[in-house]
């Protein structure tokens, strides 16, 4: 399960030292304490969750094994090793196994053991449980040994961590030094206050002693003077003076007792201040010892920092070379971005052209819809015209039958007329009259044709069919029972027959109309416009 995910964010869920047995092909088995770091992150592609496990050794900076398990990889691992938990519960169970290995490290015969084997070429971490019957392998994870780039990234991260720790230690040292200086200043201030209090106490005691002695001397002198001045006074006056002196003496003794009580209080306060001074001195000594230890640790950290600085300098050289490669890659990336921008412009132009084509297509569809509607209306009109044509065909057949019947009647009338007029007319004149009658009046139509052009449809054709004025040919047909057929002809054909009415024969135009001709337009939208009627 190689590390192929691009991390977006990660969350540390375990970081600790785990006792591991290292097995390799070129060395004997040995026990070591490896640092195991487990993080839960979200990476690409598809924004999926990834569990990342990293093995490092504090004694070997170049030992780095990593493992990344995505949700897809976990399904394969779950099927392969018969794991019963899901992807979200899997990290907590792995941490429980690692903690079991930590707690079993102090036992003579550990129950849980973690074994890292590199004998097969690919590092594999196996966590086994030993019971009285056998060893059970709970989990086997295949790791990937770190390459130069991964080890450099790891060492750079460790250097960054050490720098952060060194900065934090320096900040703590400065804070402790400032605290010690403040404590020393407070101790000096308290000692000065204690000396001032002692001096003030001694001065106050001396002043009280002097004042009490002066008062006592003054009282004694006053008593002696009173005794000398009142030597001749009576015993009662002496006794009164004696009582007064004793009262004053009691007052002085009471004042002396109060002064002594005040001195005791000041003495106890002085003793307490002395105890505080000794405690402060002991704390100051402890702080000085701690400062000495911190200075020693700071010296060691400076030496470690010097070594790390040399290593960082070497890493910075390698980083500068990587920066040059990164600059070249950045230039290539900028060229690709320029090409992508040009392709984006072309895509926008194509999108604009597509939009215009879609607008044109919508317009054409709308025109097509209108044309379809017109076609539907035209088809309806054509259907109506065909019904009219069918009706005209029926009328034409009826007229043909009537014309045949009329022709037979005319022939019979001609025969009877010829028989009746045989006495007063010559045979040649009768034959000529019969021939003329047969030529102009008894010839049946050979065909009937009805055409509709683009401007004549439906009701218009029916209306124009009722407006025909035949002229001379119509007069000839009317005399021969052709009035019904002539009135049903279209207006254009009536006009054409009427224009030919001045013909000497009077029936050639009508015969031309009845003759078949090539239609100008026979269909519209798949619907026939005209129908040719056969002769009887």
Short mmCIF file of C-alpha atoms in Angstrom, two decimals:
data_model
loop_
_atom_site.label_atom_id
_atom_site.label_comp_id
_atom_site.label_asym_id
_atom_site.label_seq_id
_atom_site.Cartn_x
_atom_site.Cartn_y
_atom_site.Cartn_z
CA UNK A 1 0.00 0.00 0.00
CA UNK A 2 2.29 2.79 -1.19
CA UNK A 3 1.90 6.37 -0.09
CA UNK A 4 0.13 7.91 -3.08
CA UNK A 5 -2.35 10.30 -1.41
CA UNK A 6 -1.88 14.02 -1.35
CA UNK A 7 -2.65 15.19 2.19
CA UNK A 8 -4.97 18.11 2.84
CA UNK A 9 -5.26 17.92 6.66
CA UNK A 10 -4.30 15.42 9.36
CA UNK A 11 -5.08 14.65 12.99
CA UNK A 12 -2.68 12.88 15.35
CA UNK A 13 -4.41 10.03 17.20
CA UNK A 14 -1.37 8.14 18.63
CA UNK A 15 2.29 8.93 19.22
CA UNK A 16 4.44 6.81 21.50
CA UNK A 17 7.36 4.42 21.88
CA UNK A 18 6.53 0.74 21.34
CA UNK A 19 8.97 -2.15 22.00
CA UNK A 20 9.60 -3.95 18.71
CA UNK A 21 11.73 -6.97 17.76
CA UNK A 22 13.73 -6.17 14.61
CA UNK A 23 14.50 -9.06 12.27
CA UNK A 24 16.76 -8.65 9.25
CA UNK A 25 18.65 -11.00 6.96
CA UNK A 26 22.13 -9.55 7.62
CA UNK A 27 21.87 -9.04 11.40
CA UNK A 28 20.77 -10.92 14.45
CA UNK A 29 17.39 -10.29 15.99
CA UNK A 30 17.40 -7.37 18.39
CA UNK A 31 14.90 -5.49 20.50
CA UNK A 32 14.44 -1.77 20.08
CA UNK A 33 11.95 0.90 21.02
CA UNK A 34 10.44 2.41 17.88
CA UNK A 35 8.34 5.56 17.83
CA UNK A 36 4.94 4.86 16.27
CA UNK A 37 2.93 7.85 14.98
CA UNK A 38 -0.64 7.27 13.73
CA UNK A 39 -2.50 10.10 12.02
CA UNK A 40 -5.95 10.31 10.48
CA UNK A 41 -6.02 12.54 7.40
CA UNK A 42 -8.13 13.46 4.39
CA UNK A 43 -6.37 13.29 1.04
CA UNK A 44 -6.78 13.18 -2.72
CA UNK A 45 -8.05 11.74 -4.99
CA UNK A 46 -11.81 11.68 -4.28
CA UNK A 47 -11.35 13.41 -0.91
CA UNK A 48 -11.13 10.04 0.87
CA UNK A 49 -10.00 9.32 4.42
CA UNK A 50 -6.48 7.94 4.86
CA UNK A 51 -4.87 6.27 7.92
CA UNK A 52 -1.10 6.95 8.04
CA UNK A 53 1.30 4.95 10.25
CA UNK A 54 4.97 5.98 10.64
CA UNK A 55 7.79 4.02 12.34
CA UNK A 56 10.99 5.83 13.42
CA UNK A 57 13.90 5.14 15.75
CA UNK A 58 15.32 7.82 18.03
CA UNK A 59 18.73 6.11 17.96
CA UNK A 60 18.78 5.80 14.14
CA UNK A 61 17.76 8.97 12.33
CA UNK A 62 17.69 7.21 8.94
CA UNK A 63 15.19 4.52 9.94
CA UNK A 64 11.86 5.54 8.47
CA UNK A 65 8.98 3.25 7.50
CA UNK A 66 5.60 4.59 6.42
CA UNK A 67 2.21 3.07 5.62
CA UNK A 68 -0.90 4.73 4.22
CA UNK A 69 -4.22 2.87 4.22
CA UNK A 70 -7.13 4.40 2.33
CA UNK A 71 -10.70 3.16 2.50
CA UNK A 72 -10.21 1.14 -0.71
CA UNK A 73 -6.96 -0.38 0.59
CA UNK A 74 -8.65 -1.26 3.88
CA UNK A 75 -11.28 -3.36 2.10
CA UNK A 76 -8.50 -5.44 0.52
CA UNK A 77 -6.70 -5.73 3.89
CA UNK A 78 -9.96 -6.66 5.61
CA UNK A 79 -10.63 -9.45 3.10
CA UNK A 80 -7.04 -10.69 3.20
CA UNK A 81 -6.68 -10.88 7.02
CA UNK A 82 -10.34 -11.53 8.00
CA UNK A 83 -10.72 -8.29 9.95
CA UNK A 84 -14.16 -7.85 11.51
CA UNK A 85 -14.17 -4.08 12.22
CA UNK A 86 -14.81 -1.25 9.77
CA UNK A 87 -12.45 1.52 8.65
CA UNK A 88 -13.52 4.00 11.35
CA UNK A 89 -13.00 1.48 14.20
CA UNK A 90 -9.75 0.04 12.80
CA UNK A 91 -7.38 2.78 14.20
CA UNK A 92 -8.67 2.37 17.78
CA UNK A 93 -8.17 -1.40 17.61
CA UNK A 94 -4.60 -0.95 16.29
CA UNK A 95 -3.88 1.47 19.16
CA UNK A 96 -5.24 -1.09 21.65
CA UNK A 97 -2.82 -3.72 20.28
CA UNK A 98 0.11 -1.25 20.51
CA UNK A 99 -0.79 -0.41 24.12
CA UNK A 100 -0.93 -4.13 24.90
CA UNK A 101 2.62 -4.42 23.51
CA UNK A 102 3.72 -1.48 25.72
CA UNK A 103 2.19 -2.97 28.86
CA UNK A 104 3.67 -6.43 28.14
CA UNK A 105 7.23 -5.09 27.69
CA UNK A 106 8.08 -5.40 31.42
CA UNK A 107 7.03 -9.06 31.59
CA UNK A 108 9.51 -11.92 31.40
CA UNK A 109 7.42 -13.62 28.76
CA UNK A 110 5.47 -10.87 26.98
CA UNK A 111 1.99 -11.83 25.89
CA UNK A 112 1.79 -9.29 23.06
CA UNK A 113 4.86 -8.78 20.84
CA UNK A 114 5.41 -6.49 17.85
CA UNK A 115 7.87 -7.84 15.25
CA UNK A 116 9.30 -5.79 12.36
CA UNK A 117 10.78 -8.08 9.71
CA UNK A 118 12.79 -6.94 6.67
CA UNK A 119 13.95 -10.42 5.62
CA UNK A 120 11.68 -10.55 2.56
CA UNK A 121 12.79 -7.14 1.30
CA UNK A 122 9.57 -5.30 2.19
CA UNK A 123 9.23 -4.28 5.88
CA UNK A 124 6.29 -5.99 7.63
CA UNK A 125 5.07 -5.22 11.14
CA UNK A 126 3.31 -8.18 12.79
CA UNK A 127 1.53 -8.00 16.16
CA UNK A 128 1.25 -11.46 17.73
CA UNK A 129 -0.32 -12.78 20.93
CA UNK A 130 1.27 -15.74 22.74
CA UNK A 131 -1.03 -18.07 24.69
CA UNK A 132 -0.27 -21.44 26.27
CA UNK A 133 -1.23 -23.21 23.05
CA UNK A 134 0.15 -21.15 20.14
CA UNK A 135 1.05 -17.74 18.76
CA UNK A 136 -1.76 -15.79 17.10
CA UNK A 137 -0.95 -13.11 14.53
CA UNK A 138 -3.60 -10.41 15.05
CA UNK A 139 -2.39 -7.99 12.37
CA UNK A 140 0.28 -7.83 9.67
CA UNK A 141 1.01 -4.50 7.97
CA UNK A 142 3.34 -4.02 5.00
CA UNK A 143 5.33 -0.79 5.29
CA UNK A 144 7.35 1.16 2.73
CA UNK A 145 10.94 2.10 3.52
CA UNK A 146 11.55 5.82 3.26
CA UNK A 147 13.60 7.07 0.32
CA UNK A 148 16.06 9.97 0.44
CA UNK A 149 13.36 12.56 -0.13
CA UNK A 150 11.09 11.13 2.59
CA UNK A 151 13.99 10.85 5.08
CA UNK A 152 15.00 14.43 4.33
CA UNK A 153 11.43 15.63 4.87
CA UNK A 154 11.30 13.68 8.13
CA UNK A 155 14.67 15.06 9.35
CA UNK A 156 13.61 18.57 8.35
CA UNK A 157 10.46 18.13 10.41
CA UNK A 158 12.50 16.88 13.38
CA UNK A 159 14.86 19.86 13.07
CA UNK A 160 11.85 22.14 13.03
CA UNK A 161 10.50 20.41 16.15
CA UNK A 162 13.88 20.73 17.90
CA UNK A 163 14.06 24.39 16.99
CA UNK A 164 10.57 24.91 18.38
CA UNK A 165 11.53 23.03 21.57
CA UNK A 166 14.75 25.03 21.87
CA UNK A 167 12.82 28.25 21.42
CA UNK A 168 10.30 27.14 24.04
CA UNK A 169 13.11 26.15 26.45
CA UNK A 170 14.81 29.49 25.91
CA UNK A 171 11.57 31.30 26.60
CA UNK A 172 11.06 29.23 29.78
CA UNK A 173 14.67 29.93 30.84
CA UNK A 174 14.17 33.66 30.35
CA UNK A 175 10.93 33.48 32.31
CA UNK A 176 12.60 31.49 35.14
CA UNK A 177 15.54 33.93 35.20
CA UNK A 178 13.14 36.84 35.40
CA UNK A 179 11.22 35.07 38.18
CA UNK A 180 14.49 34.42 40.08
CA UNK A 181 15.53 38.03 39.70
CA UNK A 182 12.12 39.15 40.94
CA UNK A 183 12.40 36.69 43.89
CA UNK A 184 15.87 37.95 44.74
CA UNK A 185 14.67 41.52 44.60
CA UNK A 186 11.72 40.66 46.84
CA UNK A 187 14.08 38.85 49.27
CA UNK A 188 16.43 41.85 49.38
CA UNK A 189 13.47 44.16 49.90
CA UNK A 190 12.13 41.96 52.71
CA UNK A 191 15.57 41.78 54.33
CA UNK A 192 15.81 45.56 54.15
CA UNK A 193 12.34 45.86 55.64
CA UNK A 194 13.35 43.40 58.40
CA UNK A 195 16.46 45.48 59.20
CA UNK A 196 14.39 48.64 59.24
CA UNK A 197 11.81 47.01 61.52
CA UNK A 198 14.59 45.79 63.89
CA UNK A 199 16.19 49.22 64.01
CA UNK A 200 12.84 50.89 64.58
CA UNK A 201 12.02 48.36 67.32
CA UNK A 202 15.35 48.94 69.08
CA UNK A 203 14.95 52.70 68.80
CA UNK A 204 11.40 52.51 70.16
CA UNK A 205 12.55 50.35 73.11
CA UNK A 206 15.37 52.77 73.88
CA UNK A 207 13.01 55.73 73.70
CA UNK A 208 10.52 54.00 76.01
CA UNK A 209 13.24 53.10 78.49
CA UNK A 210 14.56 56.63 78.45
CA UNK A 211 11.07 58.07 78.82
CA UNK A 212 10.15 55.71 81.63
CA UNK A 213 13.43 56.38 83.44
CA UNK A 214 12.91 60.10 83.07
CA UNK A 215 9.39 59.84 84.38
CA UNK A 216 10.54 57.70 87.29
CA UNK A 217 13.36 60.09 88.14
CA UNK A 218 11.04 63.03 87.85
CA UNK A 219 8.51 61.33 90.09
CA UNK A 220 11.15 60.49 92.65
CA UNK A 221 12.54 63.98 92.58
CA UNK A 222 9.04 65.40 92.94
CA UNK A 223 8.38 63.09 95.87
CA UNK A 224 11.66 64.02 97.55
CA UNK A 225 10.99 67.70 96.99
CA UNK A 226 7.48 67.33 98.31
CA UNK A 227 8.78 65.47 101.31
CA UNK A 228 11.43 68.17 101.87
CA UNK A 229 8.94 70.98 101.33
CA UNK A 230 6.20 69.35 103.44
CA UNK A 231 8.40 67.89 106.12
CA UNK A 232 6.54 69.87 108.58
CA UNK A 233 3.10 68.81 107.19
CA UNK A 234 0.88 66.50 109.00
CA UNK A 235 0.78 62.74 108.70
CA UNK A 236 -2.45 62.96 106.71
CA UNK A 237 -0.87 65.09 104.03
CA UNK A 238 2.09 62.69 103.90
CA UNK A 239 -0.26 59.78 103.56
CA UNK A 240 -2.17 61.51 100.74
CA UNK A 241 1.01 62.18 98.91
CA UNK A 242 2.10 58.61 99.44
CA UNK A 243 -1.17 57.27 98.01
CA UNK A 244 -0.86 59.51 95.04
CA UNK A 245 2.68 58.37 94.44
CA UNK A 246 1.64 54.72 94.67
CA UNK A 247 -1.16 55.35 92.16
CA UNK A 248 1.27 56.93 89.79
CA UNK A 249 3.67 54.05 90.34
CA UNK A 250 0.94 51.53 89.50
CA UNK A 251 0.17 53.46 86.33
CA UNK A 252 3.82 53.45 85.42
CA UNK A 253 4.07 49.71 86.06
CA UNK A 254 0.99 49.14 83.90
CA UNK A 255 2.57 51.20 81.15
CA UNK A 256 5.77 49.21 81.56
CA UNK A 257 3.79 45.92 81.28
CA UNK A 258 2.14 47.18 78.08
CA UNK A 259 5.52 48.17 76.74
CA UNK A 260 6.93 44.74 77.60
CA UNK A 261 3.90 43.07 75.85
CA UNK A 262 4.54 45.23 72.78
CA UNK A 263 8.21 44.23 72.92
CA UNK A 264 7.13 40.54 73.04
CA UNK A 265 4.92 41.01 70.04
CA UNK A 266 7.70 42.74 68.16
CA UNK A 267 10.08 39.95 69.17
CA UNK A 268 7.69 37.26 67.85
CA UNK A 269 7.22 39.29 64.63
CA UNK A 270 10.99 39.53 64.32
CA UNK A 271 11.29 35.77 64.83
CA UNK A 272 8.63 35.14 62.15
CA UNK A 273 10.40 37.46 59.77
CA UNK A 274 13.64 35.61 60.47
CA UNK A 275 11.92 32.31 59.63
CA UNK A 276 10.56 33.81 56.41
CA UNK A 277 14.02 35.12 55.57
CA UNK A 278 15.55 31.64 56.09
CA UNK A 279 12.77 30.06 53.96
CA UNK A 280 13.30 32.65 51.23
CA UNK A 281 17.04 32.02 51.40
CA UNK A 282 16.47 28.25 51.05
CA UNK A 283 14.09 28.81 48.11
CA UNK A 284 16.66 31.15 46.56
CA UNK A 285 19.31 28.47 46.92
CA UNK A 286 17.01 25.88 45.29
CA UNK A 287 16.25 28.29 42.49
CA UNK A 288 19.99 28.91 42.01
CA UNK A 289 20.55 25.16 41.80
CA UNK A 290 17.71 24.86 39.27
CA UNK A 291 19.24 27.74 37.31
CA UNK A 292 22.55 25.85 37.31
CA UNK A 293 20.84 22.73 36.00
CA UNK A 294 18.99 24.78 33.38
CA UNK A 295 22.28 26.39 32.34
CA UNK A 296 23.85 22.98 31.96
CA UNK A 297 20.83 21.80 29.94
CA UNK A 298 21.01 24.99 27.87
CA UNK A 299 24.71 24.29 27.22
CA UNK A 300 23.84 20.78 26.05
CA UNK A 301 21.04 22.17 23.91
CA UNK A 302 23.43 24.73 22.40
CA UNK A 303 25.83 21.92 21.47
CA UNK A 304 22.94 19.91 20.04
CA UNK A 305 21.80 23.06 18.24
CA UNK A 306 25.28 23.49 16.77
CA UNK A 307 25.21 19.92 15.46
CA UNK A 308 21.71 20.37 14.14
CA UNK A 309 22.72 23.70 12.55
CA UNK A 310 25.51 21.93 10.67
CA UNK A 311 23.03 19.30 9.53
CA UNK A 312 20.50 22.00 8.63
CA UNK A 313 23.21 23.78 6.60
CA UNK A 314 23.77 20.59 4.62
CA UNK A 315 20.04 20.16 4.21
CA UNK A 316 19.72 23.79 3.08
CA UNK A 317 22.31 23.16 0.38
CA UNK A 318 20.25 20.22 -0.84
CA UNK A 319 17.15 22.38 -0.52
CA UNK A 320 18.71 25.10 -2.71
CA UNK A 321 19.32 22.50 -5.40
CA UNK A 322 15.72 21.39 -5.04
CA UNK A 323 14.66 25.05 -5.30
CA UNK A 324 16.43 25.32 -8.67
CA UNK A 325 14.58 22.23 -9.87
CA UNK A 326 11.35 23.66 -8.45
CA UNK A 327 11.92 26.93 -10.34
CA UNK A 328 12.30 25.00 -13.58
CA UNK A 329 9.17 23.03 -12.78
CA UNK A 330 7.36 26.30 -11.94
CA UNK A 331 8.36 27.77 -15.31
CA UNK A 332 7.05 24.66 -17.05
CA UNK A 333 3.87 24.92 -15.00
CA UNK A 334 3.46 28.61 -15.97
CA UNK A 335 3.89 27.67 -19.65
CA UNK A 336 1.25 24.99 -19.21
CA UNK A 337 -1.05 27.50 -17.51
CA UNK A 338 -0.59 29.89 -20.47
CA UNK A 339 -1.45 27.06 -22.85
CA UNK A 340 -4.46 26.18 -20.71
CA UNK A 341 -5.57 29.84 -20.79
CA UNK A 342 -5.35 29.84 -24.61
CA UNK A 343 -7.28 26.57 -24.73
CA UNK A 344 -9.85 28.13 -22.36
CA UNK A 345 -10.26 31.09 -24.75
CA UNK A 346 -10.71 28.68 -27.66
CA UNK A 347 -13.20 26.70 -25.64
CA UNK A 348 -15.14 29.88 -24.82
CA UNK A 349 -15.18 30.80 -28.54
CA UNK A 350 -16.40 27.29 -29.36
CA UNK A 351 -19.04 27.61 -26.64
CA UNK A 352 -20.15 30.95 -28.12
CA UNK A 353 -20.31 29.38 -31.61
CA UNK A 354 -22.24 26.46 -30.15
CA UNK A 355 -24.66 28.87 -28.51
CA UNK A 356 -25.18 30.70 -31.82
CA UNK A 357 -25.72 27.37 -33.59
CA UNK A 358 -28.20 26.38 -30.88
CA UNK A 359 -30.04 29.69 -31.40
CA UNK A 360 -30.07 29.07 -35.16
CA UNK A 361 -31.26 25.51 -34.56
CA UNK A 362 -34.06 26.79 -32.34
CA UNK A 363 -35.04 29.30 -35.04
CA UNK A 364 -34.97 26.57 -37.70
CA UNK A 365 -37.03 24.30 -35.46
CA UNK A 366 -39.55 27.07 -34.98
CA UNK A 367 -39.70 27.64 -38.78
CA UNK A 368 -40.00 23.91 -39.29
CA UNK A 369 -42.90 23.84 -36.82
CA UNK A 370 -44.62 26.63 -38.73
CA UNK A 371 -44.02 24.83 -42.02
CA UNK A 372 -45.36 21.60 -40.51
CA UNK A 373 -48.49 23.47 -39.42
CA UNK A 374 -48.85 24.95 -42.90
CA UNK A 375 -48.33 21.47 -44.38
CA UNK A 376 -51.01 20.08 -42.07
CA UNK A 377 -53.46 22.83 -43.14
CA UNK A 378 -52.54 22.26 -46.79
CA UNK A 379 -53.07 18.53 -46.39
CA UNK A 380 -56.51 19.23 -44.94
CA UNK A 381 -57.29 21.50 -47.89
CA UNK A 382 -55.97 18.88 -50.33
CA UNK A 383 -58.12 16.22 -48.68
CA UNK A 384 -61.12 18.50 -49.08
CA UNK A 385 -60.17 19.10 -52.74
CA UNK A 386 -59.86 15.34 -53.33
CA UNK A 387 -63.37 14.89 -51.94
CA UNK A 388 -64.57 17.53 -54.40
CA UNK A 389 -62.66 15.73 -57.20
CA UNK A 390 -64.32 12.46 -56.26
CA UNK A 391 -67.71 14.15 -56.37
CA UNK A 392 -66.89 15.70 -59.76
CA UNK A 393 -65.78 12.26 -61.01
CA UNK A 394 -69.16 10.83 -60.00
CA UNK A 395 -70.98 13.72 -61.70
CA UNK A 396 -68.79 13.22 -64.78
CA UNK A 397 -69.70 9.54 -64.97
CA UNK A 398 -73.38 10.38 -64.63
CA UNK A 399 -73.07 13.03 -67.39
CA UNK A 400 -71.24 10.56 -69.62
CA UNK A 401 -74.04 8.09 -69.20
CA UNK A 402 -76.62 10.82 -69.96
CA UNK A 403 -74.59 11.95 -73.01
CA UNK A 404 -74.53 8.39 -74.32
CA UNK A 405 -78.25 8.11 -73.81
CA UNK A 406 -78.83 11.50 -75.47
CA UNK A 407 -76.60 10.54 -78.38
CA UNK A 408 -78.63 7.41 -78.97
CA UNK A 409 -81.82 9.44 -78.79
CA UNK A 410 -80.37 11.97 -81.25
CA UNK A 411 -79.39 9.18 -83.62
CA UNK A 412 -82.89 7.80 -83.44
CA UNK A 413 -84.32 11.30 -83.97
CA UNK A 414 -81.95 11.77 -86.89
CA UNK A 415 -83.10 8.49 -88.42
CA UNK A 416 -86.75 9.43 -88.00
CA UNK A 417 -86.06 12.92 -89.32
CA UNK A 418 -84.24 11.48 -92.30
CA UNK A 419 -87.16 9.18 -93.00
CA UNK A 420 -89.62 12.04 -92.63
CA UNK A 421 -87.65 14.46 -94.79
CA UNK A 422 -86.71 11.88 -97.47
CA UNK A 423 -89.37 13.18 -99.75
CA UNK A 424 -88.31 16.87 -99.65
CA UNK A 425 -84.47 16.67 -99.25
CA UNK A 426 -81.66 15.07 -101.13
CA UNK A 427 -79.84 12.09 -99.70
CA UNK A 428 -76.49 13.95 -99.68
CA UNK A 429 -77.85 16.79 -97.50
CA UNK A 430 -79.27 14.30 -94.98
CA UNK A 431 -75.96 12.46 -94.77
CA UNK A 432 -74.00 15.72 -94.23
CA UNK A 433 -76.38 16.83 -91.46
CA UNK A 434 -76.07 13.48 -89.71
CA UNK A 435 -72.29 13.57 -89.96
CA UNK A 436 -72.11 17.13 -88.56
CA UNK A 437 -74.42 16.23 -85.71
CA UNK A 438 -72.34 13.17 -84.90
CA UNK A 439 -69.11 15.20 -85.08
CA UNK A 440 -70.13 18.07 -82.82
CA UNK A 441 -72.74 16.68 -80.52
CA UNK A 442 -72.39 12.93 -80.07
CA UNK A 443 -68.61 12.63 -79.47
CA UNK A 444 -68.15 11.60 -75.78
CA UNK A 445 -65.31 13.14 -73.75
CA UNK A 446 -62.19 11.01 -73.65
CA UNK A 447 -60.86 12.24 -70.29
CA UNK A 448 -61.54 14.74 -67.55
CA UNK A 449 -58.65 16.55 -65.79
CA UNK A 450 -58.67 18.86 -62.73
CA UNK A 451 -55.53 20.64 -61.58
CA UNK A 452 -54.89 22.74 -58.48
CA UNK A 453 -52.02 25.20 -58.49
CA UNK A 454 -50.33 26.65 -55.37
CA UNK A 455 -52.90 29.39 -54.99
CA UNK A 456 -56.15 27.37 -55.50
CA UNK A 457 -57.18 25.00 -52.70
CA UNK A 458 -60.31 23.56 -51.15
CA UNK A 459 -63.20 25.98 -50.93
CA UNK A 460 -61.62 28.37 -53.52
CA UNK A 461 -61.56 25.55 -56.11
CA UNK A 462 -65.14 24.66 -55.29
CA UNK A 463 -66.18 28.31 -55.56
CA UNK A 464 -64.40 28.86 -58.86
CA UNK A 465 -65.89 25.61 -60.17
CA UNK A 466 -69.37 27.20 -59.90
CA UNK A 467 -68.46 30.41 -61.84
CA UNK A 468 -67.79 28.90 -65.31
CA UNK A 469 -69.38 30.67 -68.34
CA UNK A 470 -68.71 28.46 -71.36
CA UNK A 471 -69.42 30.71 -74.36
CA UNK A 472 -70.11 29.11 -77.73
CA UNK A 473 -68.97 25.63 -76.60
CA UNK A 474 -71.36 25.83 -73.65
CA UNK A 475 -74.21 26.76 -76.00
CA UNK A 476 -73.39 23.68 -78.06
CA UNK A 477 -73.32 21.50 -74.94
CA UNK A 478 -76.52 23.03 -73.60
CA UNK A 479 -78.22 22.06 -76.78
CA UNK A 480 -76.86 18.53 -76.27
CA UNK A 481 -77.70 18.15 -72.55
CA UNK A 482 -74.12 19.11 -71.41
CA UNK A 483 -75.15 22.01 -69.16
CA UNK A 484 -74.45 20.18 -65.87
CA UNK A 485 -70.94 19.13 -66.85
CA UNK A 486 -70.02 22.59 -68.17
CA UNK A 487 -71.15 24.39 -65.00
CA UNK A 488 -68.96 22.13 -62.85
CA UNK A 489 -65.70 23.07 -64.68
CA UNK A 490 -63.02 25.36 -63.06
CA UNK A 491 -62.98 29.09 -63.91
CA UNK A 492 -59.61 28.96 -65.70
CA UNK A 493 -60.75 26.13 -67.98
CA UNK A 494 -64.07 27.92 -68.57
CA UNK A 495 -62.21 31.03 -69.61
CA UNK A 496 -60.02 28.99 -71.94
CA UNK A 497 -63.08 27.27 -73.47
CA UNK A 498 -64.94 30.61 -73.62
CA UNK A 499 -62.01 32.18 -75.43
CA UNK A 500 -62.20 29.37 -77.93
CA UNK A 501 -65.97 29.77 -78.29
CA UNK A 502 -65.52 31.83 -81.44
CA UNK A 503 -64.17 28.69 -83.12
CA UNK A 504 -66.19 27.56 -86.06
CA UNK A 505 -66.55 24.11 -84.62
CA UNK A 506 -67.43 25.31 -81.10
CA UNK A 507 -66.28 22.06 -79.46
CA UNK A 508 -62.49 21.94 -80.05
CA UNK A 509 -61.65 23.86 -76.86
CA UNK A 510 -63.90 21.67 -74.80
CA UNK A 511 -62.38 18.61 -76.41
CA UNK A 512 -58.91 19.99 -75.58
CA UNK A 513 -60.00 20.41 -71.98
CA UNK A 514 -61.30 16.87 -71.96
CA UNK A 515 -58.03 15.58 -73.46
CA UNK A 516 -55.30 14.49 -70.99
CA UNK A 517 -52.26 16.75 -70.48
CA UNK A 518 -49.23 16.81 -68.23
CA UNK A 519 -50.25 18.29 -64.84
CA UNK A 520 -48.34 21.27 -63.52
CA UNK A 521 -48.31 19.91 -59.92
CA UNK A 522 -49.67 16.45 -59.11
CA UNK A 523 -49.04 16.32 -55.34
CA UNK A 524 -48.21 18.49 -52.29
CA UNK A 525 -46.68 16.95 -49.20
CA UNK A 526 -47.40 13.40 -50.38
CA UNK A 527 -51.11 14.09 -51.01
CA UNK A 528 -52.34 13.91 -54.71
CA UNK A 529 -53.67 17.22 -56.04
CA UNK A 530 -55.34 16.03 -59.26
CA UNK A 531 -57.02 12.86 -60.44
CA UNK A 532 -57.29 11.72 -64.06
CA UNK A 533 -60.66 10.23 -64.84
CA UNK A 534 -60.89 7.45 -67.45
CA UNK A 535 -63.34 7.53 -70.23
CA UNK A 536 -66.38 5.33 -70.26
#
